[in-house]
Amino acid sequence: MSASQTSSSDVPADVPTLLVKIFGKDRPGITAGLFDTLAAYSVDVVDIEQVVTRGRMVLCALVTEPPPGLEGDLRATVHSWAESMKMQAEIISGLGDNRPRGLGRSLVTVLGHPLTAEATAAIAARITKTGGNIDRIFRLAKYPVTAVEFAVSGVETEPLRTALVTDAARLGIDVAVVAAGLYRRAQRLVVMDVDSTLIQDEVIELFAAHAGCEDKVAEVTASAMRGELDFEQSLHARVALLEGLDVSVVDKVRSEVRLTPGARTLIRTLKRLGYQVGVVSGGFTQVTDDLKERLGLDFAHANTLEIVDGRLTGKVTGEIVDRAGKARLLRRFAAEAGVPLSQTVAIGDGANDLDMLNAAGLGVAFNAKPVVREAAHAAVNVPFLDTVLYLLGITREEVEAADTLDIV
C-alpha cells in the first residue's frame, strides 16, 4: 500500500496491524460492506487504497489488531463475507504502518502513443537505478495518448529528470518530471508560443504566400528557428519582403490560421480550473489580437506590422519580441497575474522560446527542434496540444468535464 494514502492515526512501528485485501469483480457496496464487517471488531483504520481496473477491484485496508482473542473470528468473518459477495480475501499480519517515504518526492508523467510494456519496464527500471521508489501509479488518460503518473520518492527531482529524459528519447515516449507538492496544482499561468505551437502555421509565411515570396521567407524562418540566425535581423529581413501588401491581406491571413489539434480543449480546461493563459509571439499582433479575442486569452503580445495608407510598409513598430523578449513578457504577465514565476508554465517549439522555457517553473517543448527538447524541463512529441494538461496532473475526466462547459 502507498504511504501517500489516507491515514487516520499514527501507529507505532511495533504495534500489530492487519492488511485486509479484497479483490474481485467491482460492484456498489463492497467498500461499505467490508468496513461494516470490520466495525464489529473495534479496529481502527490506518490506511485505505482502492483501485479498479477493467471492472476488477482491489481494495486494501490496513487496520489495527482487534482485541485479544478476536483475530481468528475476524478472519473467518471477513472470508465468509467476501465469499458471499463472490470476492476473494487475503489477510496478512504485520507491524505498524507503511514504511516512511524517502526524501525527495517527484511526479513522473509518461506519455505514449502507444505506451508499450517495454517502455514502461525501462522507465520503472531507471527509477530504481537512480535510487527512487515507485509509491503509486495512476492513469491520467487513455486517449488521444496513454498517460500515466508515477509518484516517486527517495531521489531528488533534477537527477531523476536527467536520467529519465535521456531514456525517453530512445524509447519514443514523452516523460515529464516535476517536484511533488501543492505548488503543482497552484501553477496559475500558462504562456504559449503561437507559430507551430498554438497554431499549425508560421504566420509570416501566410503573409508571404500573398506576396509571392513564400520560399524566401520560409528559408529564413527555418534558419532562425534552428538558432542559426539572429532573430531580430531575420525578422526585419522577412518583413521587408512584405512591403506593399494591401491591408486586406490581414483578414485573409486570419481566416487561414489553423489551430493546433487540442488547442481549444487546452485553453478551455485551463480557464475552467482557474488558470490564466497568454501567448507571446515573434509573429504579429494583427493575428495574436484576433486569437486573444477568439480564444478568451488573458494576455497576448507580439510584433506589429507597420501599415501606412492601407499597405504594409515592410517594417515593424514598437518593441521587438525576440528570444529575450519572450522571457521578459513571461515575467511581466506573471507579475500582472500575481503568480510567482515558479508557478508558471511555458510552451514553445523553437530556439527563440528557450529563455522563456527556462525561466518558467515548467518549460514544455512541444514538437520542438532537438536543441529545444534537450533544454526544456519536459517534451511532448505528439500532435495534440491538450496533452500538456497531463503534465499538470489534470486527468482526461477533468478535460471532458471542461468540454461540456461553454466558457471559451
Short mmCIF file of C-alpha atoms in Angstrom, two decimals:
data_model
loop_
_atom_site.label_atom_id
_atom_site.label_comp_id
_atom_site.label_asym_id
_atom_site.label_seq_id
_atom_site.Cartn_x
_atom_site.Cartn_y
_atom_site.Cartn_z
CA MET A 1 0.00 0.00 0.00
CA SER A 2 1.15 3.53 -0.68
CA ALA A 3 2.19 5.72 2.23
CA SER A 4 0.59 8.59 0.36
CA GLN A 5 -2.88 7.31 1.04
CA THR A 6 -5.35 8.22 3.78
CA SER A 7 -4.16 7.64 7.35
CA SER A 8 -6.36 8.25 10.36
CA SER A 9 -3.79 7.55 13.07
CA ASP A 10 -0.06 7.46 13.68
CA VAL A 11 0.63 3.84 14.51
CA PRO A 12 3.97 2.97 16.19
CA ALA A 13 6.18 0.56 14.27
CA ASP A 14 5.82 -2.19 16.91
CA VAL A 15 2.01 -2.20 17.08
CA PRO A 16 0.38 -5.26 15.43
CA THR A 17 -1.74 -4.46 12.36
CA LEU A 18 -3.68 -6.43 9.75
CA LEU A 19 -3.62 -5.82 6.00
CA VAL A 20 -7.01 -6.86 4.63
CA LYS A 21 -7.10 -7.28 0.83
CA ILE A 22 -10.35 -7.81 -1.10
CA PHE A 23 -10.30 -8.47 -4.84
CA GLY A 24 -12.80 -9.47 -7.48
CA LYS A 25 -15.50 -8.00 -9.73
CA ASP A 26 -16.32 -4.42 -8.82
CA ARG A 27 -19.85 -3.57 -7.74
CA PRO A 28 -21.51 -0.98 -5.49
CA GLY A 29 -21.41 -1.66 -1.77
CA ILE A 30 -18.13 -3.59 -1.47
CA THR A 31 -16.27 -0.91 0.47
CA ALA A 32 -19.18 -0.21 2.80
CA GLY A 33 -19.70 -3.94 3.34
CA LEU A 34 -16.06 -4.60 4.27
CA PHE A 35 -15.88 -1.82 6.82
CA ASP A 36 -19.27 -2.70 8.24
CA THR A 37 -17.88 -6.21 8.80
CA LEU A 38 -14.69 -4.86 10.41
CA ALA A 39 -16.62 -2.45 12.62
CA ALA A 40 -17.87 -5.34 14.75
CA TYR A 41 -14.28 -5.93 15.93
CA SER A 42 -13.46 -2.38 17.14
CA VAL A 43 -10.49 -1.91 14.82
CA ASP A 44 -9.12 1.47 13.74
CA VAL A 45 -8.42 2.31 10.11
CA VAL A 46 -4.77 3.16 9.45
CA ASP A 47 -4.73 3.28 5.65
CA ILE A 48 -7.04 2.60 2.70
CA GLU A 49 -6.46 2.21 -1.01
CA GLN A 50 -8.84 1.05 -3.72
CA VAL A 51 -8.12 0.52 -7.41
CA VAL A 52 -10.49 -0.58 -10.17
CA THR A 53 -9.04 -1.81 -13.48
CA ARG A 54 -11.30 -3.09 -16.26
CA GLY A 55 -14.07 -3.80 -13.77
CA ARG A 56 -11.85 -5.68 -11.31
CA MET A 57 -11.41 -4.20 -7.85
CA VAL A 58 -8.53 -4.41 -5.41
CA LEU A 59 -9.42 -2.93 -2.02
CA CYS A 60 -6.76 -2.78 0.71
CA ALA A 61 -7.40 -1.77 4.30
CA LEU A 62 -4.68 -1.55 6.92
CA VAL A 63 -6.30 -1.77 10.37
CA THR A 64 -5.20 -2.19 13.94
CA GLU A 65 -5.32 -5.62 15.52
CA PRO A 66 -8.70 -6.47 17.17
CA PRO A 67 -8.99 -7.08 20.94
CA PRO A 68 -7.25 -10.24 22.24
CA GLY A 69 -8.91 -13.48 21.21
CA LEU A 70 -10.91 -11.98 18.32
CA GLU A 71 -8.44 -12.11 15.41
CA GLY A 72 -9.42 -15.64 14.39
CA ASP A 73 -13.10 -14.75 14.38
CA LEU A 74 -12.38 -11.57 12.39
CA ARG A 75 -10.50 -13.56 9.76
CA ALA A 76 -13.28 -16.14 9.43
CA THR A 77 -15.98 -13.48 9.24
CA VAL A 78 -14.16 -11.44 6.57
CA HIS A 79 -13.55 -14.54 4.43
CA SER A 80 -17.20 -15.58 4.81
CA TRP A 81 -18.43 -12.09 3.87
CA ALA A 82 -16.10 -11.96 0.85
CA GLU A 83 -17.33 -15.34 -0.35
CA SER A 84 -20.93 -14.16 -0.03
CA MET A 85 -20.02 -11.21 -2.29
CA LYS A 86 -18.24 -13.54 -4.76
CA MET A 87 -14.95 -11.85 -3.89
CA GLN A 88 -11.65 -13.18 -2.58
CA ALA A 89 -9.97 -12.09 0.65
CA GLU A 90 -6.42 -12.17 1.98
CA ILE A 91 -5.42 -11.07 5.49
CA ILE A 92 -1.76 -10.52 6.35
CA SER A 93 -0.44 -9.87 9.86
CA GLY A 94 2.32 -7.33 10.40
CA LEU A 95 3.58 -4.45 12.49
CA GLY A 96 2.94 -0.73 12.25
CA ASP A 97 2.10 1.46 9.28
CA ASN A 98 3.75 1.81 5.84
CA ARG A 99 7.46 2.48 5.62
CA PRO A 100 8.28 6.20 5.69
CA ARG A 101 8.80 7.52 2.18
CA GLY A 102 12.33 8.51 1.27
CA LEU A 103 13.37 12.13 0.93
CA GLY A 104 12.85 13.63 -2.49
CA ARG A 105 9.32 13.49 -3.91
CA SER A 106 8.63 13.68 -7.63
CA LEU A 107 5.80 13.06 -10.05
CA VAL A 108 6.79 11.37 -13.29
CA THR A 109 4.29 11.67 -16.14
CA VAL A 110 4.79 9.27 -19.04
CA LEU A 111 3.02 9.75 -22.39
CA GLY A 112 2.93 7.02 -25.01
CA HIS A 113 1.19 6.63 -28.35
CA PRO A 114 1.07 3.72 -27.65
CA LEU A 115 2.69 3.14 -24.25
CA THR A 116 4.45 -0.19 -24.62
CA ALA A 117 5.35 -2.70 -21.93
CA GLU A 118 8.99 -2.34 -22.97
CA ALA A 119 8.96 1.41 -22.39
CA THR A 120 7.16 1.05 -19.06
CA ALA A 121 9.68 -1.54 -17.89
CA ALA A 122 12.59 0.70 -18.89
CA ILE A 123 11.18 3.71 -17.05
CA ALA A 124 10.48 1.69 -13.90
CA ALA A 125 13.98 0.18 -14.00
CA ARG A 126 15.60 3.59 -14.44
CA ILE A 127 13.69 4.97 -11.43
CA THR A 128 15.02 2.08 -9.36
CA LYS A 129 18.61 2.59 -10.60
CA THR A 130 18.52 6.25 -9.56
CA GLY A 131 17.61 5.19 -6.01
CA GLY A 132 13.92 6.03 -6.31
CA ASN A 133 10.93 4.04 -5.16
CA ILE A 134 7.61 3.97 -7.02
CA ASP A 135 4.93 4.63 -4.41
CA ARG A 136 1.92 4.78 -6.67
CA ILE A 137 0.96 4.61 -10.35
CA PHE A 138 -2.16 6.30 -11.70
CA ARG A 139 -3.57 6.54 -15.22
CA LEU A 140 -4.35 10.10 -16.25
CA ALA A 141 -5.67 9.40 -19.75
CA LYS A 142 -6.25 6.66 -22.28
CA TYR A 143 -6.67 8.90 -25.35
CA PRO A 144 -5.55 10.60 -27.51
CA VAL A 145 -2.43 9.20 -25.81
CA THR A 146 -1.93 6.89 -22.86
CA ALA A 147 -0.74 8.98 -19.92
CA VAL A 148 0.30 7.55 -16.56
CA GLU A 149 1.74 9.20 -13.49
CA PHE A 150 4.32 7.66 -11.15
CA ALA A 151 4.67 9.04 -7.62
CA VAL A 152 8.34 8.55 -6.76
CA SER A 153 10.27 9.07 -3.53
CA GLY A 154 13.86 8.62 -2.43
CA VAL A 155 15.59 10.62 -5.17
CA GLU A 156 15.75 14.35 -5.92
CA THR A 157 13.83 15.68 -8.90
CA GLU A 158 16.70 17.02 -11.05
CA PRO A 159 18.83 13.85 -11.26
CA LEU A 160 15.69 11.79 -11.81
CA ARG A 161 14.62 14.09 -14.65
CA THR A 162 18.05 13.92 -16.29
CA ALA A 163 18.06 10.13 -16.22
CA LEU A 164 14.51 9.66 -17.49
CA VAL A 165 14.57 12.29 -20.24
CA THR A 166 17.59 10.56 -21.77
CA ASP A 167 15.75 7.24 -21.81
CA ALA A 168 12.55 8.78 -23.15
CA ALA A 169 14.12 9.86 -26.44
CA ARG A 170 15.47 6.36 -27.02
CA LEU A 171 12.14 4.71 -26.12
CA GLY A 172 9.99 7.01 -28.26
CA ILE A 173 7.88 8.28 -25.36
CA ASP A 174 7.48 11.60 -23.57
CA VAL A 175 8.42 11.98 -19.92
CA ALA A 176 7.97 14.95 -17.58
CA VAL A 177 9.41 15.01 -14.06
CA VAL A 178 8.28 17.67 -11.59
CA ALA A 179 8.67 18.05 -7.85
CA ALA A 180 5.62 16.82 -5.94
CA GLY A 181 3.74 19.23 -3.73
CA LEU A 182 0.86 21.65 -3.57
CA TYR A 183 2.54 24.07 -5.98
CA ARG A 184 1.85 21.77 -8.91
CA ARG A 185 -1.87 22.46 -8.75
CA ALA A 186 -1.12 26.11 -7.99
CA GLN A 187 0.53 26.81 -11.36
CA ARG A 188 -1.88 29.51 -12.42
CA LEU A 189 -0.34 31.00 -15.56
CA VAL A 190 0.35 29.23 -18.85
CA VAL A 191 2.10 31.14 -21.63
CA MET A 192 2.47 29.73 -25.14
CA ASP A 193 4.35 30.49 -28.28
CA VAL A 194 1.98 30.91 -31.24
CA ASP A 195 3.53 29.77 -34.54
CA SER A 196 3.81 25.95 -34.70
CA THR A 197 2.60 25.72 -31.10
CA LEU A 198 -0.84 27.25 -30.56
CA ILE A 199 -1.36 27.22 -34.31
CA GLN A 200 -0.05 24.89 -37.02
CA ASP A 201 1.23 27.69 -39.23
CA GLU A 202 4.05 30.21 -39.41
CA VAL A 203 2.13 33.47 -39.76
CA ILE A 204 4.81 35.30 -41.71
CA GLU A 205 4.74 32.50 -44.29
CA LEU A 206 0.99 33.00 -44.69
CA PHE A 207 1.63 36.67 -45.43
CA ALA A 208 4.50 35.73 -47.73
CA ALA A 209 2.23 33.47 -49.78
CA HIS A 210 0.14 36.50 -50.64
CA ALA A 211 3.28 38.48 -51.50
CA GLY A 212 4.65 35.73 -53.75
CA CYS A 213 7.84 35.29 -51.69
CA GLU A 214 6.92 32.26 -49.60
CA ASP A 215 10.03 30.22 -50.42
CA LYS A 216 12.44 33.02 -49.48
CA VAL A 217 10.67 33.71 -46.18
CA ALA A 218 10.40 30.02 -45.27
CA GLU A 219 14.14 29.56 -45.77
CA VAL A 220 14.99 32.43 -43.42
CA THR A 221 12.38 31.29 -40.88
CA ALA A 222 13.81 27.77 -40.72
CA SER A 223 17.32 29.09 -40.13
CA ALA A 224 16.12 31.40 -37.37
CA MET A 225 14.18 28.65 -35.59
CA ARG A 226 17.26 26.42 -35.65
CA GLY A 227 19.17 29.18 -33.89
CA GLU A 228 21.46 29.78 -36.86
CA LEU A 229 20.45 33.42 -37.38
CA ASP A 230 19.83 36.37 -35.08
CA PHE A 231 16.05 36.57 -34.71
CA GLU A 232 15.74 40.35 -34.94
CA GLN A 233 17.82 40.55 -38.11
CA SER A 234 15.88 37.71 -39.71
CA LEU A 235 12.57 39.31 -38.69
CA HIS A 236 13.43 42.58 -40.40
CA ALA A 237 14.66 40.73 -43.50
CA ARG A 238 11.47 38.71 -43.81
CA VAL A 239 9.09 41.57 -43.10
CA ALA A 240 10.84 43.72 -45.73
CA LEU A 241 9.67 41.20 -48.35
CA LEU A 242 6.04 42.06 -47.47
CA GLU A 243 6.34 45.71 -48.45
CA GLY A 244 3.38 46.94 -50.48
CA LEU A 245 0.85 44.25 -49.47
CA ASP A 246 -2.70 45.60 -49.18
CA VAL A 247 -4.07 45.67 -45.62
CA SER A 248 -6.96 43.44 -46.74
CA VAL A 249 -4.46 40.56 -46.60
CA VAL A 250 -4.64 40.70 -42.78
CA ASP A 251 -8.20 39.39 -42.75
CA LYS A 252 -7.31 36.70 -45.27
CA VAL A 253 -4.40 35.50 -43.12
CA ARG A 254 -6.57 35.43 -40.01
CA SER A 255 -9.01 33.16 -41.80
CA GLU A 256 -6.19 30.86 -42.93
CA VAL A 257 -4.76 30.30 -39.45
CA ARG A 258 -5.26 26.69 -38.25
CA LEU A 259 -5.34 25.96 -34.55
CA THR A 260 -3.24 23.02 -33.38
CA PRO A 261 -5.39 19.98 -32.51
CA GLY A 262 -6.32 20.20 -28.85
CA ALA A 263 -5.68 23.95 -28.55
CA ARG A 264 -9.26 24.87 -27.71
CA THR A 265 -9.52 21.99 -25.25
CA LEU A 266 -6.29 23.02 -23.54
CA ILE A 267 -7.41 26.61 -23.08
CA ARG A 268 -10.98 25.72 -22.09
CA THR A 269 -9.79 23.29 -19.42
CA LEU A 270 -7.18 25.65 -18.02
CA LYS A 271 -9.68 28.50 -17.79
CA ARG A 272 -12.21 26.31 -16.03
CA LEU A 273 -9.58 25.31 -13.47
CA GLY A 274 -8.75 28.93 -12.74
CA TYR A 275 -5.55 29.29 -14.76
CA GLN A 276 -4.70 32.45 -16.68
CA VAL A 277 -3.48 31.88 -20.24
CA GLY A 278 -1.41 34.04 -22.54
CA VAL A 279 0.57 33.99 -25.76
CA VAL A 280 3.84 35.60 -26.82
CA SER A 281 4.90 35.55 -30.42
CA GLY A 282 7.63 36.59 -32.77
CA GLY A 283 4.73 36.96 -35.21
CA PHE A 284 2.32 39.84 -35.39
CA THR A 285 -0.35 41.50 -33.27
CA GLN A 286 -2.57 41.62 -36.35
CA VAL A 287 -3.07 37.86 -35.74
CA THR A 288 -2.45 37.42 -31.99
CA ASP A 289 -5.01 40.07 -31.04
CA ASP A 290 -7.61 38.15 -33.03
CA LEU A 291 -6.61 34.88 -31.34
CA LYS A 292 -6.83 36.54 -27.94
CA GLU A 293 -10.41 37.59 -28.61
CA ARG A 294 -11.50 34.30 -30.20
CA LEU A 295 -10.00 32.06 -27.51
CA GLY A 296 -10.60 34.21 -24.45
CA LEU A 297 -6.91 34.62 -23.64
CA ASP A 298 -5.82 36.82 -20.75
CA PHE A 299 -2.56 38.08 -22.29
CA ALA A 300 -1.13 38.46 -25.78
CA HIS A 301 1.93 40.23 -27.11
CA ALA A 302 3.71 40.13 -30.46
CA ASN A 303 5.43 42.32 -33.03
CA THR A 304 3.32 44.79 -35.01
CA LEU A 305 3.41 45.19 -38.76
CA GLU A 306 3.51 48.85 -39.75
CA ILE A 307 0.63 49.87 -42.03
CA VAL A 308 0.55 53.23 -43.81
CA ASP A 309 -2.14 54.33 -46.28
CA GLY A 310 -3.69 50.87 -46.32
CA ARG A 311 -0.49 48.99 -47.17
CA LEU A 312 2.25 47.15 -45.29
CA THR A 313 5.46 49.19 -45.24
CA GLY A 314 7.80 46.22 -44.78
CA LYS A 315 8.67 47.36 -41.26
CA VAL A 316 7.63 46.52 -37.69
CA THR A 317 6.89 49.04 -34.97
CA GLY A 318 7.43 49.02 -31.24
CA GLU A 319 9.34 46.63 -29.00
CA ILE A 320 10.69 43.57 -30.81
CA VAL A 321 9.55 40.23 -29.37
CA ASP A 322 12.60 38.01 -29.70
CA ARG A 323 14.10 35.25 -27.55
CA ALA A 324 14.91 37.54 -24.62
CA GLY A 325 11.67 39.43 -25.13
CA LYS A 326 9.56 36.30 -24.67
CA ALA A 327 11.15 35.61 -21.29
CA ARG A 328 10.68 39.24 -20.32
CA LEU A 329 7.00 39.07 -21.27
CA LEU A 330 6.53 35.87 -19.27
CA ARG A 331 7.80 37.71 -16.21
CA ARG A 332 5.56 40.69 -16.97
CA PHE A 333 2.47 38.52 -17.39
CA ALA A 334 3.28 36.68 -14.16
CA ALA A 335 3.60 39.96 -12.26
CA GLU A 336 0.31 41.23 -13.68
CA ALA A 337 -1.40 37.94 -12.86
CA GLY A 338 0.04 37.89 -9.33
CA VAL A 339 1.66 34.50 -9.95
CA PRO A 340 5.20 33.61 -8.82
CA LEU A 341 7.45 32.70 -11.74
CA SER A 342 7.96 29.27 -10.17
CA GLN A 343 4.24 28.62 -10.69
CA THR A 344 4.18 29.38 -14.42
CA VAL A 345 4.17 27.04 -17.40
CA ALA A 346 5.70 27.98 -20.77
CA ILE A 347 5.19 26.06 -24.01
CA GLY A 348 7.16 26.51 -27.21
CA ASP A 349 8.92 24.81 -30.11
CA GLY A 350 11.77 27.00 -31.36
CA ALA A 351 15.17 28.27 -30.27
CA ASN A 352 13.68 31.70 -29.61
CA ASP A 353 11.47 30.09 -26.92
CA LEU A 354 14.40 28.74 -24.89
CA ASP A 355 14.78 31.67 -22.47
CA MET A 356 11.06 31.62 -21.75
CA LEU A 357 11.02 27.83 -21.21
CA ASN A 358 13.97 28.03 -18.83
CA ALA A 359 12.51 30.94 -16.88
CA ALA A 360 9.18 29.21 -16.24
CA GLY A 361 8.52 26.83 -13.39
CA LEU A 362 7.77 24.20 -16.04
CA GLY A 363 9.04 24.60 -19.59
CA VAL A 364 7.44 22.29 -22.16
CA ALA A 365 8.95 21.69 -25.60
CA PHE A 366 6.07 20.96 -27.98
CA ASN A 367 7.08 19.05 -31.13
CA ALA A 368 10.24 21.04 -30.84
CA LYS A 369 13.62 21.24 -32.50
CA PRO A 370 16.26 18.95 -30.89
CA VAL A 371 18.09 21.81 -29.19
CA VAL A 372 14.83 22.85 -27.51
CA ARG A 373 13.85 19.32 -26.44
CA GLU A 374 17.22 18.85 -24.78
CA ALA A 375 16.99 22.11 -22.81
CA ALA A 376 13.34 22.05 -21.71
CA HIS A 377 12.01 20.55 -18.48
CA ALA A 378 9.64 18.31 -20.44
CA ALA A 379 8.89 17.44 -24.06
CA VAL A 380 5.69 16.49 -25.87
CA ASN A 381 6.13 14.92 -29.29
CA VAL A 382 2.55 14.07 -30.23
CA PRO A 383 0.41 16.45 -32.33
CA PHE A 384 -2.16 17.15 -29.61
CA LEU A 385 -1.63 20.34 -27.61
CA ASP A 386 -4.06 19.31 -24.87
CA THR A 387 -1.69 16.50 -23.81
CA VAL A 388 0.19 19.24 -21.93
CA LEU A 389 -2.67 19.05 -19.41
CA TYR A 390 -1.49 15.62 -18.32
CA LEU A 391 1.90 17.06 -17.39
CA LEU A 392 -0.01 19.25 -14.92
CA GLY A 393 -1.72 16.23 -13.37
CA ILE A 394 -5.07 17.02 -14.99
CA THR A 395 -6.95 13.86 -15.92
CA ARG A 396 -8.91 13.10 -19.07
CA GLU A 397 -12.10 13.05 -16.99
CA GLU A 398 -11.45 16.66 -15.93
CA VAL A 399 -10.77 17.59 -19.54
CA GLU A 400 -14.07 16.08 -20.66
CA ALA A 401 -15.91 17.90 -17.87
CA ALA A 402 -14.47 21.18 -19.15
CA ASP A 403 -15.60 20.27 -22.68
CA THR A 404 -19.21 20.32 -21.52
CA LEU A 405 -18.97 23.95 -20.49
CA ASP A 406 -19.20 26.80 -22.96
CA ILE A 407 -16.59 29.02 -21.35
CA VAL A 408 -14.45 29.94 -24.32
#
